[in-house]
Amino acid sequence: MLSLDLPQSPTRPELAQATRILVVEDEDLIREMLVLALEEEGYEVNTAVDGRTALALFQDSEPTDREFQFDLLILDLMLPQINGLDLCRLLRYHGNFVPILILSAKASETDRVLGLEVGADDYLTKPFSMRELIARCRALLRRQRLSALPQTPMLQMRDVALYPQECRVTVRGKEVNLSPKEFRLLELFMSYPRRVWSREQLIDQVWGPDFLGDTKTVDVHIRWLREKLEQDPSQPEYLITVRGFGYRFG
């Protein structure tokens, strides 16, 4: 049984405004409880009980038509007609990049990896608490909104320039090679100069809620970035440690 500990925090309009979620779940009790919990948060919720109906909702919608546009898909795997994995594959194959949160009783590492590899953004095993589900929905929607922001052709602070659309960084006029995680970290820092980020916030934004490793991986990536950006990594000018809180850029 899933835990029905509904979140006690009040609705957060800044997160829920104009947000539509499609829940695809064939078990009546779970579907009804999902709808109740999500609507309590202020989200607008639509439902489907099988994969074919859910696919039709996406196929019938136009990009500019809000009637069947969804900001998040909560998807059970064991569905009639079209199962969740096949639905996920079909959506990604046709270029639909709606964030997908898979719900499944299959808890093995192989099942989780398969779900993520076919295009899901997160994977939550049953039984689960509604509190955790709401937190994961918020994280997916937050990242989706950040990625939807208009991209600037260049971010620059002093001698560091980052080109988001080219995935390219130059330091003091010379191009430097960054790993994907290093690039995403730097892009996040430069998009919000002087904002302090905790390790947990950086993990959530760059690695995602499914990350199972140690938060010290953030420290390692910060050290690698300093070695590529700073003239003296032991006395950084860009990536500053804010003791007791985290890191900031500039």
Short mmCIF file of C-alpha atoms in Angstrom, two decimals:
data_model
loop_
_atom_site.label_atom_id
_atom_site.label_comp_id
_atom_site.label_asym_id
_atom_site.label_seq_id
_atom_site.Cartn_x
_atom_site.Cartn_y
_atom_site.Cartn_z
CA MET A 1 0.00 0.00 0.00
CA LEU A 2 1.18 3.53 -0.68
CA SER A 3 1.52 5.84 2.27
CA LEU A 4 -1.20 8.48 2.30
CA ASP A 5 0.64 11.08 4.38
CA LEU A 6 -0.52 14.07 2.37
CA PRO A 7 1.82 17.07 2.56
CA GLN A 8 0.78 19.53 5.23
CA SER A 9 2.38 22.58 3.64
CA PRO A 10 0.01 25.11 2.05
CA THR A 11 -0.42 25.35 -1.68
CA ARG A 12 2.46 27.14 -3.39
CA PRO A 13 0.90 29.21 -6.21
CA GLU A 14 4.28 30.16 -7.66
CA LEU A 15 4.91 26.49 -8.41
CA ALA A 16 1.40 25.37 -9.24
CA GLN A 17 0.14 28.24 -11.38
CA ALA A 18 -1.08 27.08 -14.80
CA THR A 19 0.46 23.65 -14.26
CA ARG A 20 -1.33 20.64 -15.74
CA ILE A 21 -0.42 17.08 -14.83
CA LEU A 22 -1.57 13.91 -16.57
CA VAL A 23 -1.81 10.85 -14.30
CA VAL A 24 -1.86 7.51 -16.15
CA GLU A 25 -2.74 4.79 -13.65
CA ASP A 26 -5.17 1.89 -13.98
CA GLU A 27 -5.59 1.17 -10.25
CA ASP A 28 -8.58 3.21 -9.09
CA LEU A 29 -7.45 3.77 -5.49
CA ILE A 30 -3.94 4.90 -6.39
CA ARG A 31 -5.22 7.14 -9.20
CA GLU A 32 -7.79 8.80 -6.94
CA MET A 33 -5.26 9.42 -4.19
CA LEU A 34 -2.79 10.89 -6.67
CA VAL A 35 -5.44 13.25 -7.99
CA LEU A 36 -6.42 14.30 -4.45
CA ALA A 37 -2.83 14.98 -3.38
CA LEU A 38 -1.93 16.90 -6.55
CA GLU A 39 -5.09 19.00 -6.51
CA GLU A 40 -4.39 19.84 -2.86
CA GLU A 41 -1.14 21.37 -4.13
CA GLY A 42 -3.07 23.48 -6.63
CA TYR A 43 -2.22 21.54 -9.78
CA GLU A 44 -4.77 20.86 -12.50
CA VAL A 45 -4.96 17.10 -12.99
CA ASN A 46 -6.19 14.97 -15.89
CA THR A 47 -6.26 11.17 -15.84
CA ALA A 48 -6.11 8.18 -18.14
CA VAL A 49 -6.55 4.51 -17.23
CA ASP A 50 -4.59 2.95 -20.10
CA GLY A 51 -1.66 3.74 -22.35
CA ARG A 52 -3.65 4.07 -25.55
CA THR A 53 -5.91 6.78 -24.12
CA ALA A 54 -2.89 8.68 -22.79
CA LEU A 55 -1.12 8.49 -26.15
CA ALA A 56 -4.23 9.79 -27.91
CA LEU A 57 -4.28 12.84 -25.62
CA PHE A 58 -0.76 13.74 -26.69
CA GLN A 59 -1.30 12.93 -30.37
CA ASP A 60 -4.48 15.01 -30.57
CA SER A 61 -2.87 18.13 -29.07
CA GLU A 62 -1.25 20.93 -31.02
CA PRO A 63 1.80 22.74 -29.63
CA THR A 64 -0.21 25.95 -29.21
CA ASP A 65 -3.38 24.28 -27.98
CA ARG A 66 -3.62 24.32 -24.17
CA GLU A 67 -6.58 21.93 -24.10
CA PHE A 68 -4.38 18.85 -23.98
CA GLN A 69 -1.02 20.30 -23.09
CA PHE A 70 0.62 18.84 -19.98
CA ASP A 71 3.56 20.03 -17.93
CA LEU A 72 4.21 16.66 -16.29
CA LEU A 73 3.29 13.02 -16.90
CA ILE A 74 2.99 10.60 -13.96
CA LEU A 75 3.09 7.18 -15.55
CA ASP A 76 2.42 3.71 -14.18
CA LEU A 77 4.32 0.94 -15.97
CA MET A 78 1.80 -1.92 -15.80
CA LEU A 79 -0.94 -0.50 -18.03
CA PRO A 80 -3.46 -2.16 -20.33
CA GLN A 81 -3.25 -1.79 -24.13
CA ILE A 82 0.08 0.12 -24.18
CA ASN A 83 2.40 -0.36 -21.21
CA GLY A 84 4.25 2.51 -19.60
CA LEU A 85 7.66 1.74 -21.10
CA ASP A 86 6.26 1.61 -24.64
CA LEU A 87 4.31 4.84 -24.07
CA CYS A 88 7.47 6.53 -22.84
CA ARG A 89 9.40 5.31 -25.90
CA LEU A 90 6.67 6.50 -28.28
CA LEU A 91 6.51 9.98 -26.76
CA ARG A 92 10.27 10.42 -26.96
CA TYR A 93 10.42 8.98 -30.49
CA HIS A 94 7.89 11.58 -31.65
CA GLY A 95 9.81 14.42 -30.02
CA ASN A 96 7.62 15.01 -26.98
CA PHE A 97 9.85 15.94 -24.05
CA VAL A 98 7.25 16.35 -21.32
CA PRO A 99 8.87 15.45 -17.95
CA ILE A 100 7.94 11.85 -17.06
CA LEU A 101 7.81 10.41 -13.55
CA ILE A 102 7.44 6.62 -13.64
CA LEU A 103 5.58 4.80 -10.84
CA SER A 104 6.25 1.09 -10.55
CA ALA A 105 6.21 -1.83 -8.14
CA LYS A 106 9.37 -3.06 -9.92
CA ALA A 107 12.14 -1.92 -7.62
CA SER A 108 15.26 -3.60 -9.01
CA GLU A 109 18.16 -1.53 -10.28
CA THR A 110 17.69 -3.06 -13.74
CA ASP A 111 14.07 -1.90 -13.88
CA ARG A 112 14.95 1.62 -12.73
CA VAL A 113 17.79 1.92 -15.24
CA LEU A 114 15.55 0.65 -18.06
CA GLY A 115 12.86 3.20 -17.21
CA LEU A 116 15.36 6.04 -17.27
CA GLU A 117 17.03 4.82 -20.45
CA VAL A 118 13.76 4.78 -22.44
CA GLY A 119 13.27 8.46 -21.63
CA ALA A 120 11.78 8.87 -18.15
CA ASP A 121 13.13 11.70 -16.00
CA ASP A 122 12.52 10.07 -12.62
CA TYR A 123 11.48 6.69 -11.23
CA LEU A 124 9.54 6.13 -7.98
CA THR A 125 8.85 2.65 -6.65
CA LYS A 126 5.65 1.51 -4.97
CA PRO A 127 4.83 1.75 -2.13
CA PHE A 128 5.68 5.46 -1.90
CA SER A 129 4.63 8.38 0.25
CA MET A 130 2.65 11.23 -1.24
CA ARG A 131 5.09 13.64 0.39
CA GLU A 132 7.97 12.22 -1.64
CA LEU A 133 5.90 12.14 -4.83
CA ILE A 134 4.98 15.82 -4.47
CA ALA A 135 8.63 16.73 -3.83
CA ARG A 136 9.73 14.88 -6.96
CA CYS A 137 6.99 16.55 -9.03
CA ARG A 138 8.13 19.97 -7.83
CA ALA A 139 11.75 19.19 -8.71
CA LEU A 140 10.85 18.03 -12.24
CA LEU A 141 8.62 21.04 -12.88
CA ARG A 142 11.27 23.41 -11.53
CA ARG A 143 13.95 22.01 -13.83
CA GLN A 144 11.54 22.10 -16.76
CA ARG A 145 10.86 25.80 -16.17
CA LEU A 146 14.57 26.56 -15.93
CA SER A 147 15.27 24.74 -19.19
CA ALA A 148 12.38 26.59 -20.89
CA LEU A 149 13.81 30.01 -20.10
CA PRO A 150 15.05 31.88 -23.19
CA GLN A 151 18.72 31.12 -23.67
CA THR A 152 21.12 34.00 -23.90
CA PRO A 153 23.77 33.75 -26.62
CA MET A 154 26.52 34.22 -24.02
CA LEU A 155 27.05 34.44 -20.27
CA GLN A 156 30.13 36.35 -19.18
CA MET A 157 31.83 37.40 -15.98
CA ARG A 158 35.19 39.06 -16.31
CA ASP A 159 37.46 36.60 -18.16
CA VAL A 160 35.02 33.66 -18.26
CA ALA A 161 32.53 33.39 -21.16
CA LEU A 162 29.99 30.58 -21.55
CA TYR A 163 28.03 29.95 -24.76
CA PRO A 164 24.94 27.85 -23.81
CA GLN A 165 23.85 26.99 -27.33
CA GLU A 166 27.36 25.91 -28.33
CA CYS A 167 28.25 24.13 -25.06
CA ARG A 168 31.51 26.06 -25.13
CA VAL A 169 33.50 27.96 -22.49
CA THR A 170 36.46 30.29 -22.86
CA VAL A 171 38.71 31.52 -20.06
CA ARG A 172 40.96 34.51 -20.69
CA GLY A 173 40.32 34.08 -24.40
CA LYS A 174 41.23 30.39 -24.55
CA GLU A 175 38.70 27.58 -24.92
CA VAL A 176 38.61 25.04 -22.08
CA ASN A 177 37.17 21.53 -22.17
CA LEU A 178 34.50 20.81 -19.56
CA SER A 179 32.64 17.60 -18.86
CA PRO A 180 28.81 17.77 -19.20
CA LYS A 181 28.38 18.02 -15.40
CA GLU A 182 31.06 20.70 -15.13
CA PHE A 183 29.40 22.67 -17.93
CA ARG A 184 25.94 22.43 -16.33
CA LEU A 185 27.34 23.49 -12.96
CA LEU A 186 29.09 26.49 -14.47
CA GLU A 187 26.01 27.45 -16.51
CA LEU A 188 23.88 27.34 -13.36
CA PHE A 189 26.38 29.44 -11.40
CA MET A 190 26.74 32.04 -14.16
CA SER A 191 22.98 32.26 -14.69
CA TYR A 192 22.60 33.33 -11.04
CA PRO A 193 25.80 35.24 -10.17
CA ARG A 194 26.51 35.67 -6.45
CA ARG A 195 23.63 33.39 -5.46
CA VAL A 196 24.71 30.86 -2.84
CA TRP A 197 23.87 27.23 -3.66
CA SER A 198 23.99 24.41 -1.13
CA ARG A 199 25.38 21.03 -2.15
CA GLU A 200 21.87 19.56 -2.00
CA GLN A 201 20.51 22.27 -4.33
CA LEU A 202 23.32 21.71 -6.80
CA ILE A 203 22.72 17.95 -6.75
CA ASP A 204 19.01 18.52 -7.39
CA GLN A 205 19.60 20.94 -10.28
CA VAL A 206 22.52 19.20 -12.02
CA TRP A 207 22.43 15.51 -11.08
CA GLY A 208 18.68 15.17 -10.46
CA PRO A 209 16.62 13.63 -7.62
CA ASP A 210 17.56 10.07 -8.62
CA PHE A 211 21.23 10.64 -7.76
CA LEU A 212 22.27 8.09 -5.12
CA GLY A 213 25.87 9.14 -4.52
CA ASP A 214 27.52 11.32 -1.90
CA THR A 215 27.08 15.12 -1.95
CA LYS A 216 30.88 15.33 -1.81
CA THR A 217 30.78 14.76 -5.58
CA VAL A 218 29.87 18.47 -5.74
CA ASP A 219 33.14 19.37 -3.97
CA VAL A 220 35.08 17.22 -6.44
CA HIS A 221 33.48 18.92 -9.46
CA ILE A 222 34.04 22.36 -7.93
CA ARG A 223 37.73 21.51 -7.52
CA TRP A 224 37.95 20.39 -11.14
CA LEU A 225 36.23 23.57 -12.31
CA ARG A 226 38.59 25.72 -10.27
CA GLU A 227 41.56 24.02 -11.88
CA LYS A 228 40.20 25.01 -15.30
CA LEU A 229 38.94 28.52 -14.47
CA GLU A 230 41.10 30.01 -11.76
CA GLN A 231 44.60 31.38 -12.15
CA ASP A 232 45.28 30.13 -8.62
CA PRO A 233 42.79 27.39 -7.61
CA SER A 234 43.87 27.70 -3.97
CA GLN A 235 42.70 31.35 -3.97
CA PRO A 236 39.63 31.30 -6.25
CA GLU A 237 38.24 34.49 -7.75
CA TYR A 238 35.17 32.92 -9.36
CA LEU A 239 33.99 29.81 -7.48
CA ILE A 240 33.81 30.98 -3.89
CA THR A 241 33.17 28.76 -0.87
CA VAL A 242 30.62 30.23 1.55
CA ARG A 243 31.39 28.30 4.72
CA GLY A 244 28.40 26.61 6.30
CA PHE A 245 26.20 27.29 3.23
CA GLY A 246 27.75 26.17 -0.05
CA TYR A 247 29.18 27.88 -3.13
CA ARG A 248 28.61 30.99 -5.19
CA PHE A 249 30.02 32.36 -8.46
CA GLY A 250 31.67 35.75 -8.34
#
